Short mmCIF file of C-alpha atoms in Angstrom, two decimals:
data_model
loop_
_atom_site.label_atom_id
_atom_site.label_comp_id
_atom_site.label_asym_id
_atom_site.label_seq_id
_atom_site.Cartn_x
_atom_site.Cartn_y
_atom_site.Cartn_z
CA MET A 258 -26.84 -13.30 39.50
CA VAL A 259 -23.50 -12.03 37.78
CA SER A 260 -22.93 -13.29 34.13
CA TRP A 261 -21.36 -16.06 33.40
CA LYS A 262 -18.74 -14.11 30.89
CA ARG A 263 -17.99 -11.14 33.59
CA LEU A 264 -17.09 -14.14 36.29
CA VAL A 265 -14.76 -15.37 34.01
CA SER A 266 -13.19 -12.69 32.55
CA THR A 267 -12.77 -11.21 36.54
CA ALA A 268 -10.93 -14.53 37.42
CA LEU A 269 -8.79 -14.69 34.17
CA LEU A 270 -7.91 -11.89 34.95
CA ALA A 271 -6.75 -12.07 38.70
CA PHE A 272 -4.95 -15.11 37.55
CA THR A 273 -2.72 -13.37 34.64
CA VAL A 274 -2.18 -10.52 37.04
CA GLY A 275 -0.94 -12.83 39.69
CA THR A 276 0.80 -14.82 37.54
CA ALA A 277 3.18 -11.28 35.79
CA ALA A 278 3.49 -9.85 39.35
CA SER A 279 5.26 -12.92 41.18
CA THR A 280 7.50 -14.53 37.97
CA GLY A 281 10.69 -12.98 36.29
CA LEU A 282 11.74 -15.23 34.04
CA THR A 283 9.84 -17.87 31.41
CA GLU A 284 9.44 -21.36 32.37
CA ALA A 285 7.89 -24.63 31.11
CA TYR A 286 5.39 -26.21 33.75
CA PRO A 287 4.93 -28.37 35.10
CA THR A 288 9.12 -29.71 35.53
CA SER A 289 10.13 -32.75 36.56
CA GLN A 290 11.93 -32.93 39.65
CA ASP A 291 15.02 -32.25 37.35
CA ASP A 292 13.74 -29.14 36.18
CA ALA A 293 12.99 -30.02 33.01
CA PRO A 294 10.44 -29.61 30.77
CA ASN A 295 7.98 -32.55 30.67
CA LYS A 296 6.47 -34.30 27.74
CA LEU A 297 2.51 -34.18 28.19
CA SER A 298 0.28 -36.69 27.12
CA PRO A 299 -2.94 -35.25 25.08
CA PHE A 300 -6.72 -36.06 26.67
CA ASN A 301 -9.06 -37.03 24.39
CA PHE A 302 -12.62 -34.82 24.37
CA GLY A 303 -14.38 -35.58 26.95
CA ASN A 304 -11.59 -37.73 29.56
CA ARG A 305 -12.55 -37.68 33.07
CA LEU A 306 -9.91 -35.47 34.76
CA ALA A 307 -10.44 -36.99 39.07
CA VAL A 308 -10.23 -34.16 41.75
CA GLU A 309 -7.60 -34.87 44.05
CA CYS A 310 -7.71 -32.41 47.87
CA ILE A 311 -4.67 -32.61 50.08
CA ASP A 312 -6.05 -34.31 53.69
CA ARG A 313 -5.60 -32.28 56.13
CA ASN A 314 -5.86 -32.42 60.30
CA ILE A 315 -8.81 -31.19 60.82
CA ASP A 316 -7.67 -30.17 64.62
CA ASN A 317 -6.10 -27.52 62.84
CA GLY A 318 -5.88 -27.59 59.44
CA GLU A 319 -2.27 -28.47 58.78
CA HIS A 320 -1.42 -31.01 55.70
CA LYS A 321 -1.22 -34.51 56.24
CA PHE A 322 2.40 -36.13 55.09
CA ASP A 323 3.69 -39.58 54.44
CA GLU A 324 6.36 -41.11 55.57
CA ALA A 325 8.51 -39.60 53.18
CA GLY A 326 7.48 -36.42 54.08
CA ASN A 327 4.90 -35.95 50.68
CA VAL A 328 2.08 -34.12 51.22
CA VAL A 329 -0.86 -36.83 51.34
CA TYR A 330 -3.86 -36.09 49.29
CA THR A 331 -7.38 -37.96 48.78
CA ALA A 332 -10.22 -37.94 46.47
CA PHE A 333 -12.70 -35.88 46.53
CA PRO A 334 -16.00 -36.71 48.48
CA THR A 335 -18.16 -39.49 46.74
CA CYS A 336 -21.38 -37.79 45.23
CA ARG A 337 -24.33 -39.59 45.23
CA GLU A 338 -25.31 -38.88 41.61
CA THR A 339 -22.31 -40.93 40.31
CA THR A 340 -21.14 -42.84 43.84
CA SER A 341 -17.57 -41.98 42.77
CA PRO A 342 -15.61 -38.65 43.73
CA LEU A 343 -15.71 -36.03 42.25
CA SER A 344 -14.71 -35.70 38.71
CA PHE A 345 -14.14 -33.29 35.37
CA LYS A 346 -14.79 -33.93 31.53
CA TYR A 347 -12.15 -32.45 29.42
CA GLY A 348 -12.74 -29.82 26.87
CA VAL A 349 -16.91 -30.09 27.78
CA ASP A 350 -18.61 -27.36 29.52
CA GLU A 351 -21.92 -28.33 31.54
CA THR A 352 -23.77 -28.29 34.15
CA PHE A 353 -24.77 -31.13 36.97
CA ASN A 354 -24.73 -31.79 40.38
CA CYS A 355 -22.32 -33.30 43.16
CA THR A 356 -24.00 -34.10 46.39
CA VAL A 357 -21.93 -34.69 49.36
CA GLY A 358 -22.70 -35.76 52.76
CA PHE A 359 -21.30 -33.94 55.88
CA THR A 360 -19.50 -36.46 57.87
CA ASP A 361 -17.88 -34.59 61.44
CA THR A 362 -14.58 -34.83 59.32
CA LEU A 363 -15.81 -33.22 56.22
CA PHE A 364 -17.72 -30.54 58.46
CA HIS A 365 -15.04 -29.43 60.38
CA LEU A 366 -12.72 -29.14 57.37
CA PHE A 367 -15.35 -27.03 55.13
CA GLN A 368 -15.41 -24.69 58.69
CA PHE A 369 -11.71 -24.54 57.68
CA TYR A 370 -12.15 -23.61 54.41
CA ILE A 371 -15.39 -20.92 54.88
CA HIS A 372 -13.35 -19.08 57.42
CA GLU A 373 -9.92 -19.22 54.90
CA ASP A 374 -8.32 -20.38 57.48
CA VAL A 375 -6.60 -23.15 55.07
CA PRO A 376 -7.32 -23.56 51.64
CA PHE A 377 -9.28 -26.24 49.14
CA SER A 378 -6.77 -26.89 47.46
CA CYS A 379 -6.99 -29.67 45.04
CA ARG A 380 -5.26 -31.16 41.68
CA ILE A 381 -6.66 -32.74 38.07
CA ALA A 382 -3.99 -34.83 36.03
CA ALA A 383 -1.69 -32.32 33.98
CA SER A 384 -1.44 -35.01 31.13
CA SER A 385 -3.49 -37.93 30.38
CA SER A 386 -0.44 -40.02 31.22
CA SER A 387 -0.80 -38.48 34.91
CA VAL A 388 -3.50 -41.84 35.02
CA ASP A 389 -0.69 -43.76 34.72
CA GLY A 390 1.35 -42.67 37.66
CA ASP A 391 4.07 -40.27 36.09
CA GLY A 392 2.27 -37.30 38.87
CA LEU A 393 1.99 -34.40 36.65
CA THR A 394 -0.64 -32.13 38.06
CA ILE A 395 -1.80 -28.64 38.16
CA PRO A 396 -3.68 -26.94 41.21
CA LEU A 397 -7.69 -26.38 41.47
CA THR A 398 -8.76 -24.34 44.15
CA PHE A 399 -11.87 -24.41 45.62
CA ASN A 400 -13.23 -20.63 47.06
CA PHE A 401 -16.29 -21.85 49.10
CA ARG A 402 -18.26 -18.46 50.16
CA GLY A 403 -20.28 -18.39 53.45
CA HIS A 404 -20.64 -18.20 57.26
CA ILE A 405 -19.56 -20.34 60.62
CA THR A 406 -21.61 -20.89 63.23
CA ASP A 407 -21.16 -23.57 66.16
CA SER A 408 -23.94 -25.02 65.43
CA HIS A 409 -23.95 -24.74 61.32
CA LEU A 410 -22.61 -23.75 58.31
CA ASP A 411 -23.86 -20.96 55.70
CA ILE A 412 -22.79 -22.41 52.51
CA ASP A 413 -23.16 -20.75 49.08
CA SER A 414 -22.92 -24.36 46.76
CA ASP A 415 -23.49 -22.43 43.74
CA VAL A 416 -20.06 -23.34 41.97
CA LYS A 417 -18.37 -22.45 39.01
CA ALA A 418 -15.21 -24.41 37.77
CA ILE A 419 -13.23 -22.67 35.14
CA PHE A 420 -10.41 -24.69 33.18
CA LEU A 421 -8.08 -23.21 30.75
CA HIS A 422 -6.64 -25.55 28.42
CA SER A 423 -3.93 -25.96 25.21
CA LYS A 424 -4.74 -26.52 21.95
CA GLU A 425 -1.26 -28.03 20.92
CA SER A 426 -0.94 -29.68 23.94
CA LYS A 427 -4.32 -30.62 24.36
CA THR A 428 -3.92 -30.52 28.40
CA PRO A 429 -5.44 -28.67 30.57
CA VAL A 430 -3.21 -25.02 31.63
CA SER A 431 -5.43 -23.78 35.43
CA ALA A 432 -8.12 -24.49 37.07
CA VAL A 433 -10.36 -22.52 39.66
CA ALA A 434 -13.30 -23.12 41.19
CA PHE A 435 -15.50 -20.61 43.22
CA SER A 436 -19.23 -19.63 44.83
CA ALA A 437 -21.27 -17.74 42.57
CA GLY A 438 -24.46 -17.95 44.11
CA THR A 439 -27.09 -15.07 45.49
CA GLU A 440 -27.52 -17.46 48.26
CA THR A 441 -27.15 -19.60 50.81
CA SER A 442 -28.27 -22.61 52.16
CA ARG A 443 -28.10 -24.14 55.88
CA TYR A 444 -26.03 -27.42 56.72
CA ILE A 445 -25.12 -29.25 59.98
CA ILE A 446 -23.25 -32.57 60.69
CA GLY A 447 -25.61 -35.95 58.93
CA GLU A 448 -27.15 -33.37 56.13
CA TYR A 449 -26.17 -33.53 52.46
CA MET A 450 -25.41 -30.43 50.52
CA THR A 451 -25.60 -30.64 46.61
CA ILE A 452 -23.21 -28.39 45.00
CA GLN A 453 -24.14 -27.05 41.70
CA LEU A 454 -21.13 -26.67 39.30
CA SER A 455 -20.98 -25.04 36.54
CA THR A 456 -17.62 -25.93 34.35
CA ARG A 457 -16.08 -23.92 31.53
CA TRP A 458 -13.13 -24.65 29.48
CA TYR A 459 -11.13 -21.96 27.40
CA ALA A 460 -8.93 -22.82 24.52
CA GLY A 461 -5.25 -21.31 24.14
CA GLU A 462 -2.94 -21.21 22.12
CA LYS A 463 1.40 -20.65 21.70
CA GLY A 464 0.58 -19.94 25.94
CA ARG A 465 -1.50 -16.59 24.88
CA PHE A 466 -4.83 -17.01 26.37
CA ASN A 467 -7.47 -14.05 25.91
CA LEU A 468 -10.17 -12.37 28.32
CA PRO A 469 -13.80 -13.44 26.52
CA SER A 470 -15.47 -10.16 26.18
CA TYR A 471 -18.90 -8.89 27.94
CA ALA A 472 -20.25 -8.82 25.09
CA SER A 473 -19.01 -11.32 22.05
CA SER A 474 -17.67 -14.34 23.99
CA HIS A 475 -20.35 -16.43 22.22
CA PHE A 476 -20.23 -14.31 18.70
CA ASN A 477 -18.83 -16.50 16.10
CA SER A 478 -19.14 -16.74 12.06
CA THR A 479 -22.48 -18.07 11.97
CA THR A 480 -24.08 -15.81 14.02
CA PHE A 481 -22.18 -12.90 12.27
CA ALA A 482 -23.62 -14.33 8.34
CA TYR A 483 -27.33 -14.68 10.59
CA CYS A 484 -27.10 -10.97 10.99
CA ILE A 485 -25.83 -9.82 8.25
CA ALA A 486 -27.88 -12.08 6.40
CA THR A 487 -31.25 -10.45 8.50
CA PHE A 488 -30.40 -7.18 7.41
CA ILE A 489 -30.16 -8.15 3.87
CA ALA A 490 -33.61 -9.39 3.68
CA THR A 491 -35.18 -6.60 5.91
CA SER A 492 -33.73 -3.66 4.12
CA ALA A 493 -34.88 -6.02 0.70
CA LEU A 494 -38.81 -6.50 2.32
CA ILE A 495 -38.37 -2.67 3.18
CA ILE A 496 -37.54 -1.23 -0.53
CA VAL A 497 -40.16 -3.53 -1.66
CA ILE A 498 -43.14 -1.68 0.42
CA PHE A 499 -41.87 1.12 -0.27
CA GLN A 500 -41.97 1.28 -3.73
CA GLY A 501 -44.40 -1.21 -4.10
CA VAL A 502 -46.93 0.50 -1.46
CA ILE A 503 -45.80 3.79 -0.20
CA PHE A 504 -44.45 5.38 -3.20
CA PRO A 505 -47.69 4.68 -5.62
CA LYS A 506 -49.59 5.80 -2.88
CA ARG A 507 -48.26 9.33 -2.38
CA LEU A 508 -47.12 9.87 -5.86
CA ARG A 509 -51.11 9.49 -6.71
CA SER A 510 -51.94 12.11 -3.75
CA GLU A 511 -49.92 14.76 -5.22
CA LEU A 512 -50.84 14.49 -8.76
CA MET A 513 -54.75 14.65 -7.26
CA GLY A 514 -53.05 17.69 -5.36
CA ASN A 515 -51.70 19.51 -8.06
CA LEU A 516 -54.87 18.88 -10.06
CA SER A 517 -57.64 19.75 -7.73
CA VAL A 518 -54.85 23.09 -7.07
CA TYR A 519 -54.88 23.75 -10.59
CA ASN A 520 -58.46 23.36 -11.38
CA ASN A 521 -59.04 26.12 -8.24
CA ASN A 522 -56.53 28.12 -9.81
CA SER A 523 -58.46 28.51 -13.05
CA ASP A 524 -61.76 29.17 -11.60
CA PHE A 525 -60.05 32.25 -9.97
CA TYR A 526 -59.11 33.53 -13.16
CA ILE A 527 -62.24 33.49 -15.03
CA GLU A 528 -63.37 36.44 -16.21
CA LYS A 529 -67.19 37.26 -16.47
CA ARG A 530 -68.00 38.42 -20.27
CA ASP A 531 -70.86 40.68 -21.44
#
């Protein structure tokens, strides 16, 4: 299975390059209707971020609109484990399951999502005050990998979710979720699919988010200190063994060898006397 480190680096690199290529000017995000930067209310560690997704027409996958012409969002399908729609905990790296039932509507929508006729476009709150109705959100797109047939769907339900969040504002900045397994399972209408979700949160500051290193994304000062202590202890043990055991043995061996040679040489030069 592809490692988390490589998945995260690839996803963040794609996000960074895509943003740089499509943006000529830097501006605050999100903004209000008059394009003024919004004051974001911070989240506390572990606060729930509910997921809402675009409501689509199952005949053609088009957005649904309300009377005012706004795109309609509905809650993510309910998870059997919690009896609530899917949500994520702010700043919490975790692995959990969300089992959803394939109603006729959801089954046909997944046909669009997997075939990539339409994106599985969702959103989460960009500010804790969004829960009270200020409407500030950031997009969260799910990319489920699989294969569609007339009778069933083959879906990779092993999903990785990556979140970038700001240390200063304590709010999410961007998010993406995608299938990252090596196997698919077959589903038909009326069956349940268990989405195996693994989430990772990466913090940045001053608008900068560094890609995690393949080799050292979890290498910290504690690990470094442990390595140094292990090196010192191992070196001391080696020195004690050499000076206390190996060197004395070799010294005695060499002394005995030299004494033997000396005795042999002395015998060689003894002359017979009359």
